Short mmCIF file of C-alpha atoms in Angstrom, two decimals:
data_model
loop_
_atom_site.label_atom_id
_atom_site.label_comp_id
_atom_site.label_asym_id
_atom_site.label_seq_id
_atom_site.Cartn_x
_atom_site.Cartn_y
_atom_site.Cartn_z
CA UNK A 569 -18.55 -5.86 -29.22
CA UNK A 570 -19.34 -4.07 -32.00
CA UNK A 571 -16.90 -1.00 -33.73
CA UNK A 572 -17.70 1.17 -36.55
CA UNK A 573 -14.73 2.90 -37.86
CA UNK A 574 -17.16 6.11 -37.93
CA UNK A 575 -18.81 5.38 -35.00
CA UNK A 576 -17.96 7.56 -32.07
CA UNK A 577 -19.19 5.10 -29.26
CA UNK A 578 -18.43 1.12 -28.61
CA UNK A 579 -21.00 -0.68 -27.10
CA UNK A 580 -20.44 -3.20 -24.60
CA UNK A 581 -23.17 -5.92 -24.85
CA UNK A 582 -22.56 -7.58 -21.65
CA UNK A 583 -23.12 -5.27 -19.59
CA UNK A 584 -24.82 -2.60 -21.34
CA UNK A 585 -23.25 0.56 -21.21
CA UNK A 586 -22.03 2.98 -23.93
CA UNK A 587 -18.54 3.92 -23.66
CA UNK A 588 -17.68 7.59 -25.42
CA UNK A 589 -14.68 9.02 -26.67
CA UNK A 590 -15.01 11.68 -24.30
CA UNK A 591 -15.40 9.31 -21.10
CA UNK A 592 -11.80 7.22 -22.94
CA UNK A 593 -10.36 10.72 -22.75
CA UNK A 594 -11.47 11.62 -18.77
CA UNK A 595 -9.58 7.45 -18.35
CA UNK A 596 -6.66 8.65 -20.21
CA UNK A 597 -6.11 12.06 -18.44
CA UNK A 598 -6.73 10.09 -14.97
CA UNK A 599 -3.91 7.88 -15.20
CA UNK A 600 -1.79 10.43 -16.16
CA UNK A 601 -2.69 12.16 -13.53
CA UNK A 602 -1.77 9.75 -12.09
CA UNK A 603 1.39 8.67 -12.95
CA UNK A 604 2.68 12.41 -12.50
CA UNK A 605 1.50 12.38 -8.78
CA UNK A 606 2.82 8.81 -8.61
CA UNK A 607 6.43 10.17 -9.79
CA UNK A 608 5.99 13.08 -7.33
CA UNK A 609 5.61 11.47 -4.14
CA UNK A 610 8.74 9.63 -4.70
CA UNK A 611 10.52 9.99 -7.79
CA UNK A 612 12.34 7.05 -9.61
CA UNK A 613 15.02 5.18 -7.13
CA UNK A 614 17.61 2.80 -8.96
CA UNK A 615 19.95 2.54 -5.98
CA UNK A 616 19.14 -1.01 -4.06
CA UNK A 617 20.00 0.09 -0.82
CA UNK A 618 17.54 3.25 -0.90
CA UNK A 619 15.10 1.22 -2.23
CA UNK A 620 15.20 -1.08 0.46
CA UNK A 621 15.02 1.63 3.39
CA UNK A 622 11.70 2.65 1.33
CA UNK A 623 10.64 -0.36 2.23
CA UNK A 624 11.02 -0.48 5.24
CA UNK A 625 9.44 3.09 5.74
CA UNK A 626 6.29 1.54 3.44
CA UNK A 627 6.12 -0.91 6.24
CA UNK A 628 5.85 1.52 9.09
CA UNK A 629 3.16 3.44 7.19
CA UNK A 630 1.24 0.32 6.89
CA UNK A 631 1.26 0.02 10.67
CA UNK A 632 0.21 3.70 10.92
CA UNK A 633 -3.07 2.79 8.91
CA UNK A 634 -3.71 0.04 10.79
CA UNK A 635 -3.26 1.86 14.14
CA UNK A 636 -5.96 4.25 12.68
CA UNK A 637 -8.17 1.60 11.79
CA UNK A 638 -8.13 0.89 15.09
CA UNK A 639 -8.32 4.17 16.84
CA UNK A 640 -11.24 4.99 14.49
CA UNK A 641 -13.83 2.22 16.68
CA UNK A 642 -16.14 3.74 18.84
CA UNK A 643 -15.67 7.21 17.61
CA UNK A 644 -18.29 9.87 15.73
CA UNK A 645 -18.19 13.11 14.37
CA UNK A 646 -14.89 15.26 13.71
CA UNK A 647 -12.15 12.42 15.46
CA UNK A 648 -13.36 9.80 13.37
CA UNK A 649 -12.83 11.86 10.28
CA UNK A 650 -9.42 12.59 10.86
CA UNK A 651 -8.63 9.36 11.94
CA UNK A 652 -10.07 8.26 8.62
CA UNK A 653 -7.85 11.10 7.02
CA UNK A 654 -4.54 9.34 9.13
CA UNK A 655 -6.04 5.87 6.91
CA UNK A 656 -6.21 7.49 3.82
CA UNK A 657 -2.87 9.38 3.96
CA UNK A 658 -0.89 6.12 5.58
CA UNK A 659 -1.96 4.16 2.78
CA UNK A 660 -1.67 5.95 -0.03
CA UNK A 661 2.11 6.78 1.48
CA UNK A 662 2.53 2.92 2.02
CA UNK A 663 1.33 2.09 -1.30
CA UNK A 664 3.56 4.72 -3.20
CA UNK A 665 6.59 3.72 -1.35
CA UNK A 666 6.33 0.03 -1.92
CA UNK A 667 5.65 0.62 -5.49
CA UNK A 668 8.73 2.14 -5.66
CA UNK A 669 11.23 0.04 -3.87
CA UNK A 670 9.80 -2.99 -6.33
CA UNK A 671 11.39 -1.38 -8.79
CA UNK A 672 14.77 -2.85 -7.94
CA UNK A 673 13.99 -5.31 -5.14
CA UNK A 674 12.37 -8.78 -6.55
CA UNK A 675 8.42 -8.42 -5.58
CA UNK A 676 8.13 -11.63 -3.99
CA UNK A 677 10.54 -10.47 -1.11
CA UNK A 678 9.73 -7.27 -1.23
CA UNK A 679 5.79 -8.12 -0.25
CA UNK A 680 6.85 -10.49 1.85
CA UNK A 681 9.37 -7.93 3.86
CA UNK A 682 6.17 -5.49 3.32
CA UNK A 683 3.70 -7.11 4.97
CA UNK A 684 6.13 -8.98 7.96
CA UNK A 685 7.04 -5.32 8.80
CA UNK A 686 2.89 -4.75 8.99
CA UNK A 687 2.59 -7.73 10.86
CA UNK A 688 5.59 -7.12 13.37
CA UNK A 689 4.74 -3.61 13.92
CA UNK A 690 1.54 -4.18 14.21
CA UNK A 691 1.46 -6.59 17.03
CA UNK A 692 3.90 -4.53 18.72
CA UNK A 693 2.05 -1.53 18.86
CA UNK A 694 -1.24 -3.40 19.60
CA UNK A 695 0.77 -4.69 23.10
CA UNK A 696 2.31 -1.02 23.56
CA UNK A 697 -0.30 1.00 23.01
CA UNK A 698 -3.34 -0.69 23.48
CA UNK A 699 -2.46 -3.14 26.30
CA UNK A 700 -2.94 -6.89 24.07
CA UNK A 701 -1.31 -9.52 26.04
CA UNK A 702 2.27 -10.50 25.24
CA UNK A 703 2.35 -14.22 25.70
CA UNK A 704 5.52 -16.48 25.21
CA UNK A 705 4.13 -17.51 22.25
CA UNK A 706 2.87 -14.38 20.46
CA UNK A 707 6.62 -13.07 21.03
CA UNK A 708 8.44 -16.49 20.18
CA UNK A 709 6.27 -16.11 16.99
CA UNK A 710 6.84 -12.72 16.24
CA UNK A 711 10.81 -13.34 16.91
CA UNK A 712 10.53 -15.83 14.05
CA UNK A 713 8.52 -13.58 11.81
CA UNK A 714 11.92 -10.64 12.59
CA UNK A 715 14.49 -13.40 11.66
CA UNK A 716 12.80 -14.71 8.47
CA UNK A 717 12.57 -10.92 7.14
CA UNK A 718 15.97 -10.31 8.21
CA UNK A 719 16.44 -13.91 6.46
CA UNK A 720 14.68 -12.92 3.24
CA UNK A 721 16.70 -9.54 3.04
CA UNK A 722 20.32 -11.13 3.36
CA UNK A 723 19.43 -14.07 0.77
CA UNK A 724 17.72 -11.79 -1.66
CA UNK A 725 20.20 -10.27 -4.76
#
């Protein structure tokens, strides 16, 4: 990499492109762009408890984009695009959230709680609303999957 202290470009050899001062600026006004929206959807949460129900809302919207992924199939035109929208706005909401109850909750068992909420909600709403089967088994294993994220959020402080 070569840098000039009058230069006004870098150049990146391996893979060729010319990076300005003006394109570092756009980067720099991006991110803190969007770190003010980022503090605007939900501002900073210290309290543990809140930041645990956060979670557990980050969860639900995770389930809501993947119900949209799934209500998107088969369809054209004007439904699919707000279905898409529902995708967009889910996970952006469950993204936000969970970055914000990590800020007090270790991230290990906060992804963990995260994604077993997905999971849990997930099937459940797949045998609710669109008619999967509910075997023994799929709801001995998603009992188990409930009791270790119950598990994970008593033994976690």
């Amino acid at each position: 990499m070569e840098d000039h202290a009058q230069s006004t470009t870098i150049t990146n050899k391996p893979y060729n492109t010319i990076i300005t001062k003006q394109r570092c600026r756009q980067q720099a006004l991006l991110v803190l762009f969007y770190e003010i929206c980022q503090d605007a959807l939900v501002p900073r949460i210290k309290n543990t408890h809140m930041n645990w129900i956060l979670l557990v809302f980050a969860g639900l919207f995770e389930v809501a984009f993947t119900f949209c992924l799934e209500k998107v199939k088969g369809l054209s035109g004007l439904p699919m695009y707000g279905w898409y929208g529902g995708f967009i706005l889910s996970l952006v909401l469950s993204m936000a959230l969970l970055m914000k109850a990590i800020q007090t909750l270790p991230i290990g068992t906060a992804y963990a709680v995260w994604t077993g909420i997905g999971a849990v909600g997930t099937v459940m709403v797949g045998i609710i609303v669109f008619k999967e089967p509910a075997t023994c088994w799929r709801l001995f294993f998603i009992t188990t999957l409930i009791c270790s994220i119950v598990g994970l959020k008593v033994v976690s402080h």
